[in-house]
Tab-separated table of C-alpha atoms in Angstrom:
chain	number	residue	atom	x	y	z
A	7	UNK	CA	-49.133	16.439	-37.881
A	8	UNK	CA	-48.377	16.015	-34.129
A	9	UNK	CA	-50.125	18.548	-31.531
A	10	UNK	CA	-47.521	19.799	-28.798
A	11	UNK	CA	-49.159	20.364	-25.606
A	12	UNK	CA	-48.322	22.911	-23.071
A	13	UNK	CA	-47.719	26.248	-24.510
A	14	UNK	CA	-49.682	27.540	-27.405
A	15	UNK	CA	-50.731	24.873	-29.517
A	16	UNK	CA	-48.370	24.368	-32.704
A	17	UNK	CA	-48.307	21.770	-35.316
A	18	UNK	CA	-44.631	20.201	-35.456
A	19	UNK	CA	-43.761	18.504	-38.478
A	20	UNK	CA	-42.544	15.034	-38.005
A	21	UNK	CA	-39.772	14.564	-40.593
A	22	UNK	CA	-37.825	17.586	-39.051
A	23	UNK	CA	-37.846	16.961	-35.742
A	24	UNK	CA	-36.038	14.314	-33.943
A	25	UNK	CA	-32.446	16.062	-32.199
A	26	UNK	CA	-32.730	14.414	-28.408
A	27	UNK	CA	-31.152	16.336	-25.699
A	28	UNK	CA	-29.461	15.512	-22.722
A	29	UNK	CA	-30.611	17.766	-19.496
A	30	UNK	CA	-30.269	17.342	-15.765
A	31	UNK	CA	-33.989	15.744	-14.615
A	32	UNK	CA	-34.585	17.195	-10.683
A	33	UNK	CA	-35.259	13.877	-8.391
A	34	UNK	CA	-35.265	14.450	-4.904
A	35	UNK	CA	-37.596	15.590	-2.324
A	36	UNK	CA	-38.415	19.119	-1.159
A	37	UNK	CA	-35.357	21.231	-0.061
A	38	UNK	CA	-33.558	17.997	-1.011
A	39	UNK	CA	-32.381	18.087	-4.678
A	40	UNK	CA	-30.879	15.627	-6.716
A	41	UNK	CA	-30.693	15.556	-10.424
A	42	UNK	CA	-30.249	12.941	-13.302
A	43	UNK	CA	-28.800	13.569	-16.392
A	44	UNK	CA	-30.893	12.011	-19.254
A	45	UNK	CA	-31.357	11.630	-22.645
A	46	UNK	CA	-35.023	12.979	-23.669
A	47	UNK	CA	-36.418	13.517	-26.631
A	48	UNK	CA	-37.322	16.725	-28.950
A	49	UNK	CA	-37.902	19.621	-27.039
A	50	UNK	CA	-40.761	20.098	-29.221
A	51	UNK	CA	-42.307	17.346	-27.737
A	52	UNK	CA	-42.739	19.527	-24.436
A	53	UNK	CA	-41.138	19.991	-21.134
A	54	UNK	CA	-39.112	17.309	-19.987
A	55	UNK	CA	-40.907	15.016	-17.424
A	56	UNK	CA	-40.138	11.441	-15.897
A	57	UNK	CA	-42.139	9.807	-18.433
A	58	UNK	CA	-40.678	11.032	-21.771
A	59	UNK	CA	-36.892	9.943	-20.734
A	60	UNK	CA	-34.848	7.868	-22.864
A	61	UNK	CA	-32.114	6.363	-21.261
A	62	UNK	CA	-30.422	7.597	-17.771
A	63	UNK	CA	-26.597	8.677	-18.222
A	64	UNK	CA	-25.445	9.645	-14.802
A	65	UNK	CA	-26.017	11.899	-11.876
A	66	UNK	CA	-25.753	15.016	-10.328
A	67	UNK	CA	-25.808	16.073	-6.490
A	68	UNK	CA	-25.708	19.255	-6.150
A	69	UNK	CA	-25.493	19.404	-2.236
A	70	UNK	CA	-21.903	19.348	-1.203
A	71	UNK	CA	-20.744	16.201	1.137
A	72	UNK	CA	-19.050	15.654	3.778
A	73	UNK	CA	-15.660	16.184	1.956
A	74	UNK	CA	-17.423	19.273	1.018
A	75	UNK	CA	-17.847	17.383	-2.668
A	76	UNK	CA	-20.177	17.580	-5.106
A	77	UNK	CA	-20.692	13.726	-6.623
A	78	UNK	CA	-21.244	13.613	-10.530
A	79	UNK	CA	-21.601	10.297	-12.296
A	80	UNK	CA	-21.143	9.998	-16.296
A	81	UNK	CA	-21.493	7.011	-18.624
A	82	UNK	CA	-18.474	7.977	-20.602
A	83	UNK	CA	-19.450	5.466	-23.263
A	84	UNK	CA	-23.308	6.397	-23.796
A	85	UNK	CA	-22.671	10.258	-23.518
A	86	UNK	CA	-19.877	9.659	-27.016
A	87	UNK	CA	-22.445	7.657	-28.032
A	88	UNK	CA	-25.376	10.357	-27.730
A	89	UNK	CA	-22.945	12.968	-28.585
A	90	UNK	CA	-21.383	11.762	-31.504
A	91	UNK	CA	-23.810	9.383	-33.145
A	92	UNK	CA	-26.653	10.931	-32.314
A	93	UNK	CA	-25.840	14.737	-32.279
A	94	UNK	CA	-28.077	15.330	-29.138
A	95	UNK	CA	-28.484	18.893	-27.814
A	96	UNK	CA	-26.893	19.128	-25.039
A	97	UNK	CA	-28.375	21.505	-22.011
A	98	UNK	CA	-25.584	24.113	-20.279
A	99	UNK	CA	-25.266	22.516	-17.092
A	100	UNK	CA	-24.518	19.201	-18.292
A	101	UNK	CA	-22.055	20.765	-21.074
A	102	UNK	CA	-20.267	22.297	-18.062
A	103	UNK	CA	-20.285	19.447	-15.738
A	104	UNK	CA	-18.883	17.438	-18.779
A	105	UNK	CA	-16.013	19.794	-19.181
A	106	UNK	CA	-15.142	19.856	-15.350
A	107	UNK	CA	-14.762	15.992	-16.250
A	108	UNK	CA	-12.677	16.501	-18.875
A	109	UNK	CA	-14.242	14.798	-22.233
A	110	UNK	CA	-15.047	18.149	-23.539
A	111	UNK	CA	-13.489	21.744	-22.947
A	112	UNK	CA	-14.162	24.465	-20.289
A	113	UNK	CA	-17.502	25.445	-21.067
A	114	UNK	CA	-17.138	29.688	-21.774
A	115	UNK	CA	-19.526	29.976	-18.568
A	116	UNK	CA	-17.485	28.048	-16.440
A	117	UNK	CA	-14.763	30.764	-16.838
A	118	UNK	CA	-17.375	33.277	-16.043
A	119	UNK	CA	-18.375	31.962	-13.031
A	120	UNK	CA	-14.812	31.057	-11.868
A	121	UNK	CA	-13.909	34.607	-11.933
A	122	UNK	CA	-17.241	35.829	-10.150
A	123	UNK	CA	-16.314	33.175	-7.333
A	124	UNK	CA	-12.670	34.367	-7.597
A	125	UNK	CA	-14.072	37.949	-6.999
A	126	UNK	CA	-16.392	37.482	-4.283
A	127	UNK	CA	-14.089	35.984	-2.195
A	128	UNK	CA	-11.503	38.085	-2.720
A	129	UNK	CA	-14.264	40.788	-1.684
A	130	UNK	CA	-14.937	38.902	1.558
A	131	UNK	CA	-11.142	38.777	2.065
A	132	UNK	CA	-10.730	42.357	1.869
A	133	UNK	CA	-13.966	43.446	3.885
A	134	UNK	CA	-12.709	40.803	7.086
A	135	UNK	CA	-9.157	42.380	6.898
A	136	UNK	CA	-10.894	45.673	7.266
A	137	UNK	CA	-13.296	44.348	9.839
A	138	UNK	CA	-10.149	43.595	11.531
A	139	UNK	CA	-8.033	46.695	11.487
A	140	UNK	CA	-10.870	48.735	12.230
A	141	UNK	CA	-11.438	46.636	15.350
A	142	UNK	CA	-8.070	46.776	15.831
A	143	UNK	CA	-7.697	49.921	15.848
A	144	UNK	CA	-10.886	50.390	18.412
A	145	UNK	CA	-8.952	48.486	20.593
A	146	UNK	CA	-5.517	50.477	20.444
A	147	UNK	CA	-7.914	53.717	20.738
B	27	UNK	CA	-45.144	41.049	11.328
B	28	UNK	CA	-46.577	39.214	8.627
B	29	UNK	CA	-43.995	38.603	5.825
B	30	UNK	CA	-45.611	38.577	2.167
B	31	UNK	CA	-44.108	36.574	-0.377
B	32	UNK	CA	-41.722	38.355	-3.277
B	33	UNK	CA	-44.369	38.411	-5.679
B	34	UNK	CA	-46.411	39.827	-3.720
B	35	UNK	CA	-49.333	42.741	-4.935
B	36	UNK	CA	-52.297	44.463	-4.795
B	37	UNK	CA	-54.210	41.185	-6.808
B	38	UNK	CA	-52.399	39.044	-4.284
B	39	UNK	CA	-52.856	40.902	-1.212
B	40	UNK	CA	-56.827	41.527	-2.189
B	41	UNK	CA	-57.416	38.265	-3.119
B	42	UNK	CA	-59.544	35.876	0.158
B	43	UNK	CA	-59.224	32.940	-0.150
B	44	UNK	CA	-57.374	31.734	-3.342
B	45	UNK	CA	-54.141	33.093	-1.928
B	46	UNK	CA	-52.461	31.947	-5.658
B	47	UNK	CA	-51.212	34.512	-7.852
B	48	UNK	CA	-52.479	34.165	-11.156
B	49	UNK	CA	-50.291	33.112	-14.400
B	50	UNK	CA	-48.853	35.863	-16.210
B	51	UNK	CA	-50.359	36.909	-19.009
B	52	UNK	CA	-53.583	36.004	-20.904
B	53	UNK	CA	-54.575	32.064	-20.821
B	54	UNK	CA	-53.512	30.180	-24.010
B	55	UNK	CA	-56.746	29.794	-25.702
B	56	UNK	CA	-56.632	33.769	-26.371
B	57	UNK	CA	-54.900	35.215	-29.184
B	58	UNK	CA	-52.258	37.571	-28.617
B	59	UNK	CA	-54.362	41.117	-29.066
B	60	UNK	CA	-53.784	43.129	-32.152
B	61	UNK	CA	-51.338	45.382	-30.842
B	62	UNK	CA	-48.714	42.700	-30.065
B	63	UNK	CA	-46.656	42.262	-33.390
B	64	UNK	CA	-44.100	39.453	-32.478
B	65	UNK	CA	-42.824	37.657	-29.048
B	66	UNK	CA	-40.036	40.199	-27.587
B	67	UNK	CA	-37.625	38.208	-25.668
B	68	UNK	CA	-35.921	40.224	-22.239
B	69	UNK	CA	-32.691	38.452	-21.470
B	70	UNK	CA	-31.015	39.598	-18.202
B	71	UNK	CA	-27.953	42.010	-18.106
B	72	UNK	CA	-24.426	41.581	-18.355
B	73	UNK	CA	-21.428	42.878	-17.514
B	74	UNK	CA	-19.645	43.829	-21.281
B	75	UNK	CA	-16.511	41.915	-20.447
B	76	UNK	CA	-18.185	38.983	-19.626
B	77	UNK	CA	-20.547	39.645	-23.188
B	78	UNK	CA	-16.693	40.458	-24.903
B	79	UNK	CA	-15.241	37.539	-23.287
B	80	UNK	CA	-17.948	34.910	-23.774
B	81	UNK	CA	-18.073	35.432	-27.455
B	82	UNK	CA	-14.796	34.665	-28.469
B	83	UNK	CA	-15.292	31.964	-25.845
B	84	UNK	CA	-18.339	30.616	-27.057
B	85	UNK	CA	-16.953	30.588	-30.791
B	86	UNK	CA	-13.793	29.265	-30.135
B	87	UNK	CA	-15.936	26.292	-27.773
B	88	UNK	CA	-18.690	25.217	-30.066
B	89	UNK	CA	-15.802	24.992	-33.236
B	90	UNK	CA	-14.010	22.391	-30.606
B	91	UNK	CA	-17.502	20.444	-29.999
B	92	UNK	CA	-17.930	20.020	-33.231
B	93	UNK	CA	-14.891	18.893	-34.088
B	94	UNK	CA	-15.262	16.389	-31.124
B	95	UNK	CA	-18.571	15.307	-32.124
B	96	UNK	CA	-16.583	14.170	-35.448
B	97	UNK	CA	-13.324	12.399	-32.839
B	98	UNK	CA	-16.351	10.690	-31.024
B	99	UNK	CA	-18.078	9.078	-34.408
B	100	UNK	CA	-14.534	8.056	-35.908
B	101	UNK	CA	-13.964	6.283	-32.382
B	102	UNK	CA	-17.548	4.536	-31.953
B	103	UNK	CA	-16.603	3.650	-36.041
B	104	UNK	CA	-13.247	1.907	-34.825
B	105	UNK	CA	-14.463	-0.002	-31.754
B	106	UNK	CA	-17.435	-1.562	-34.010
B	107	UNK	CA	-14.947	-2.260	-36.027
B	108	UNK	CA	-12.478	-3.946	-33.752
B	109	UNK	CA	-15.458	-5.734	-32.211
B	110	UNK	CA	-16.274	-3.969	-29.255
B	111	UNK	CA	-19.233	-2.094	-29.717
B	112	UNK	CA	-22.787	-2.422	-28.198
B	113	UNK	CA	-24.187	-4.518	-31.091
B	114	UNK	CA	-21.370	-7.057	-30.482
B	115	UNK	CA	-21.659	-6.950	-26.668
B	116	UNK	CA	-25.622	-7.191	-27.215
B	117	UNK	CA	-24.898	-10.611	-28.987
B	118	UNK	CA	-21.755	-11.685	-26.421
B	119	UNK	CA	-24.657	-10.923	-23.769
B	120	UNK	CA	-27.350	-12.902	-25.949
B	121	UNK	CA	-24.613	-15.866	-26.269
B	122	UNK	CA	-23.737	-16.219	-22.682
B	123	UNK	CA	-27.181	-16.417	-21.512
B	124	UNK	CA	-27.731	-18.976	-24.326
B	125	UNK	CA	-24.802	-21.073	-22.696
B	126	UNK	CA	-25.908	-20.287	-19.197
B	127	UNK	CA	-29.596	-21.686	-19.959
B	128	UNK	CA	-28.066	-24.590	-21.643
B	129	UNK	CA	-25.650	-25.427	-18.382
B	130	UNK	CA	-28.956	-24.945	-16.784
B	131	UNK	CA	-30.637	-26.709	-18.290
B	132	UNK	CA	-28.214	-29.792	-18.445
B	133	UNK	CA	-28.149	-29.347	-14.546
B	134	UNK	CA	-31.971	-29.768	-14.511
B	135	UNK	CA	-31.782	-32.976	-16.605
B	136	UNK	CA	-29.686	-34.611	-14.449
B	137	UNK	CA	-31.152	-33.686	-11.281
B	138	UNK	CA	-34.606	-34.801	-12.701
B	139	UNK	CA	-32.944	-38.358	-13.369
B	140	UNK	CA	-31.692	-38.483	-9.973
B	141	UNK	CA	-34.791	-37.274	-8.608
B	142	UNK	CA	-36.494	-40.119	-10.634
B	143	UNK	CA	-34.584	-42.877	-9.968
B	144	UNK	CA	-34.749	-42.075	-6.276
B	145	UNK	CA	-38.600	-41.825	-6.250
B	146	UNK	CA	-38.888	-45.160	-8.240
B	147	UNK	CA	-37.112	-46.655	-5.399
B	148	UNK	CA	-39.179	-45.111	-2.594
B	149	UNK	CA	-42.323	-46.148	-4.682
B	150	UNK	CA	-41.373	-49.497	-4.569
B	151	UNK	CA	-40.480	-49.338	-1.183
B	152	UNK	CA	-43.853	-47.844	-0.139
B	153	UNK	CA	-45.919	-50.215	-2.305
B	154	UNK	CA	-43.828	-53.280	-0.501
B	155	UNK	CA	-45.219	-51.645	2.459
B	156	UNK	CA	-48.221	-51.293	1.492
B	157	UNK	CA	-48.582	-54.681	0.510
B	158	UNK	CA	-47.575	-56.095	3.576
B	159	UNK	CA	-50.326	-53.948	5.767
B	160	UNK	CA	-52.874	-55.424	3.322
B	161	UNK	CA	-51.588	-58.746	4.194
B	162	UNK	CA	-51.439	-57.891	8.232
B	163	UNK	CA	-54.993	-56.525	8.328
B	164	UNK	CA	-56.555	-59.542	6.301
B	165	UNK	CA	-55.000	-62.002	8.459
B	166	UNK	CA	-56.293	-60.271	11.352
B	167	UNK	CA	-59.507	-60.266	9.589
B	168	UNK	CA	-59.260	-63.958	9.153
B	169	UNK	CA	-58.375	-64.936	12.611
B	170	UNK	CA	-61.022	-62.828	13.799
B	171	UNK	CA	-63.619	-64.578	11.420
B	172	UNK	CA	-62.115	-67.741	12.494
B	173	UNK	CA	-62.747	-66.973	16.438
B	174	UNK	CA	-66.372	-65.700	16.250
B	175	UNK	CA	-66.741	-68.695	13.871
B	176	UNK	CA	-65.784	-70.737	16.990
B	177	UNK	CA	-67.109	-68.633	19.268
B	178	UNK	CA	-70.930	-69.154	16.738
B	179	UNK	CA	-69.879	-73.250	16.388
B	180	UNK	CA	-69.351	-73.149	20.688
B	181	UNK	CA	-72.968	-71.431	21.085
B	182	UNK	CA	-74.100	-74.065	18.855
B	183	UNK	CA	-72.994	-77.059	20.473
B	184	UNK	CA	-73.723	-75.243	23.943
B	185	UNK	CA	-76.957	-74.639	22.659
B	186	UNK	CA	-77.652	-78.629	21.497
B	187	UNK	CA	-78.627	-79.324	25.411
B	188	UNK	CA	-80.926	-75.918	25.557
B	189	UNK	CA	-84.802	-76.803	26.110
B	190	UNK	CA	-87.136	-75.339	23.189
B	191	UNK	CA	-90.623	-75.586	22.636
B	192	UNK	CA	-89.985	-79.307	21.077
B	193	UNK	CA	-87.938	-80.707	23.584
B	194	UNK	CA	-90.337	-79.624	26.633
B	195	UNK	CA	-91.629	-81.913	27.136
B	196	UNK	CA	-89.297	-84.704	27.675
B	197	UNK	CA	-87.152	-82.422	28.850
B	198	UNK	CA	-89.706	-81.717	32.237
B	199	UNK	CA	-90.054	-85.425	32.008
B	200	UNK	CA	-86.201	-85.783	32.134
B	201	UNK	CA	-86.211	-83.640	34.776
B	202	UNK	CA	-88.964	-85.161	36.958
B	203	UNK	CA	-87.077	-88.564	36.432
B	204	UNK	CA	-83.260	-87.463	37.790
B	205	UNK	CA	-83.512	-84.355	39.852
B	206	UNK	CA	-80.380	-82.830	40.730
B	207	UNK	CA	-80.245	-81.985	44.372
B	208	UNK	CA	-78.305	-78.461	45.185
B	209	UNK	CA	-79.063	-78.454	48.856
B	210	UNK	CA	-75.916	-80.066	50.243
B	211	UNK	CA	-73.584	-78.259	52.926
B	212	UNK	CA	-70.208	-78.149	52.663
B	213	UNK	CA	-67.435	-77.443	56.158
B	214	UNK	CA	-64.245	-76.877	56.348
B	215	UNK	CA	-62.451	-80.168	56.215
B	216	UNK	CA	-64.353	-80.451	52.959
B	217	UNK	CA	-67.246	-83.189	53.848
B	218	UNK	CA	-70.193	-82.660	52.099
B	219	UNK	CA	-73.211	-83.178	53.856
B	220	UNK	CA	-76.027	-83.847	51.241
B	221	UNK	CA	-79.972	-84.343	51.954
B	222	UNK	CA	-80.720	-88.008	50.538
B	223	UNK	CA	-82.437	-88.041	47.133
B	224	UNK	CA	-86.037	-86.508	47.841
B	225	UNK	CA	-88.528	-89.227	46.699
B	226	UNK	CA	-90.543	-88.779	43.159
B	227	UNK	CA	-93.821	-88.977	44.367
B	228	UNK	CA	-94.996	-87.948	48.003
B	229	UNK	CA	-96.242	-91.255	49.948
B	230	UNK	CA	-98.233	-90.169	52.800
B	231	UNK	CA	-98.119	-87.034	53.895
B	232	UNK	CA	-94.749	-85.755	55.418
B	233	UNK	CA	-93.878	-84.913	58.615
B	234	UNK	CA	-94.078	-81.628	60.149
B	235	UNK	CA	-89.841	-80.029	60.371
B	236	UNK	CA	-88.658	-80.240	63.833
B	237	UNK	CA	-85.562	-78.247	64.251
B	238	UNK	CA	-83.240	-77.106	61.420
B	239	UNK	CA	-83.108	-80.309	58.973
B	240	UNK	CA	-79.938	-78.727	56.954
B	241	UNK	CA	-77.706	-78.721	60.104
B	242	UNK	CA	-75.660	-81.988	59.917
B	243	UNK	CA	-73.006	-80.298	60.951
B	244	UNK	CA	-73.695	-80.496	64.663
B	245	UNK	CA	-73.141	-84.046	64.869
B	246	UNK	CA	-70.360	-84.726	67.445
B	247	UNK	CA	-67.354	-84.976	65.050
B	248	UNK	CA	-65.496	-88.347	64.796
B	249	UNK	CA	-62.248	-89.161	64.565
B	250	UNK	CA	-62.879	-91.166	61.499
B	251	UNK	CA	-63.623	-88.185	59.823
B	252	UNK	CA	-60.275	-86.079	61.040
B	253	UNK	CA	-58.613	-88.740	58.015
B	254	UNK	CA	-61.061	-87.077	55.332
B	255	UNK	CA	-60.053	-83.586	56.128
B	256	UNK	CA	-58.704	-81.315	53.641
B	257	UNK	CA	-57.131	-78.248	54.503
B	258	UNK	CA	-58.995	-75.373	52.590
């Protein structure tokens, strides 16, 4: 049997576990993040940490640049690989960043959140433009 | 204004201090009490269209990833096949290191036999060296043996008139019989003027000095003697 540490102790049986998943890992420094997408292993095997990762398979920098650009790198090859071969889990923000890249679809939260954005800013829009007129209309008064 | 984290409460705002909040809940070790009958999970709220929406989404998504789990297999199948997978690059990488180490290697070899021919010759070419400092330094020896050898052999022969203990005796004898007289006077056109051999043995008493014997020199000076002059 194999003790899990962490949460409440559980005994994990070793011929059924053994599905990897592929996460984003948080590098960086305080108020600086920057996150690598990795293969670790079963989540039974507790939280993911820098010492349980299997191989590296790209990045993630979440702070925009100064093309306003968010910079992801994928190894294309290693993530069929993983994918296919393997059948890792894969964790939601790496199955949407890998359908903004194209190898897999839209991820259904994607569309979510496109629509939110969509809304908000068309909510913005709307409260400038009456921002506007109304201080337009302070003026003409 | 003090401003107090989000979580804050009562415990928090009581506490000295330990200004951590506690974990939630009950540490591990404890079992759950008896009036907890299973683990209720709270996920957060949703709008309905979104919860409408996502689940023909979500349905339609996963059926594509699995059927692309099955195009990615069938692809990493075909490229092993073809000869490009990882196992095959593994054991192009393997061979090329092979051949570099070899090319290496061959490099090494003939740089060694350069290196070893060239320090065969400087050997030599020291040890020639060499040599010929040995030979410098023991013919200096030699000559230098062979002068103090002279210089020994000259003391020697200088040595043959010395007087010892044996040869005393004759030698005072000697002496008494052919003294060498050293009070002579010399001037400037070079004529000696010598005392005349002092006589062995005293006859008589002599005669009490009467001016200054050793001046010869102020004799009138003849005209005879202007041929004898040398120019000092």
């Amino acid at each position: 049997f194999v003790y899990v540490r962490g949460a409440m102790r559980k005994l994990v049986n070793p011929k059924l576990f053994g599905r990897p998943s592929i996460g984003l890992a948080r590098f960086g420094c305080t108020n600086r993040p920057f996150f690598q997408i990795c293969v670790f292993p079963d989540r039974a095997l507790g939280r993911r940490h820098e010492g349980s990762i299997i191989e590296q398979v790209g990045t993630f920098d979440p702070l925009p640049n100064a093309h306003n650009e968010k910079l992801v790198a994928l190894n294309i090859e290693r993530v069929k690989y993983w994918i296919g071969e393997r059948n890792v889990h894969v964790s939601v923000p790496v199955l949407e960043l890998l359908g903004l890249s194209g190898l897999l679809p839209l991820h259904p939260k994607t569309f979510i959140r496109a629509r939110d954005n969509r809304e908000f800013i068309a909510a913005n829009e709307a409260q400038r433009t009456a921002e506007a007129a109304a201080a337009a209309a302070a003026a003409a008064a | 204004i003090r401003m107090l984290p989000a979580r804050a409460s009562l415990v928090t705002s009581l506490r000295g201090m330990g200004r951590r909040a506690p974990k939630q809940g009950k540490p591990p070790i404890l079992p759950p009490s008896k009036k907890v009958l299973y683990h209720v999970v709270h996920p957060e709220w949703q709008k309905p269209r979104d919860v409408e929406e996502l689940l023909w989404r979500r349905l339609a998504y996963n059926n594509a990833v699995m059927s692309l789990r099955e195009v990615f297999r069938q692809e990493l199948k075909a490229k092993e096949q073809a000869g490009t997978g990882v196992e095959h690059m593994r054991e192009e990488e393997e061979r090329e290191l092979d051949g570099l180490l070899a090319a290496a290697e061959k490099r090494n070899e003939e740089r060694r036999a350069a290196r070893a021919a060239r320090e065969a010759e400087e050997m030599a070419e020291t040890r020639e060296e060499m040599l010929r400092e040995i030979e410098e330094k023991l013919e200096e020896e030699k000559m230098r043996t062979e002068k103090s050898a002279a210089e020994v052999r000259a003391a020697i022969a200088r040595s043959a008139n010395f007087v010892t203990r044996e040869n005393l005796e004759e030698s005072i004898l000697k002496a008494l019989e052919s003294p060498i007289v050293y009070d002579f006077a010399i001037d400037r056109s070079g004529k000696k003027y010598v005392e005349e051999a002092p006589v062995k043995y005293q006859e008589g008493t002599p005669t009490r000095q009467k001016g200054r014997l050793y001046e010869k020199t102020l004799g009138p000076f003849k005209a005879a003697d202007a041929e004898k002059t040398t120019v000092v």
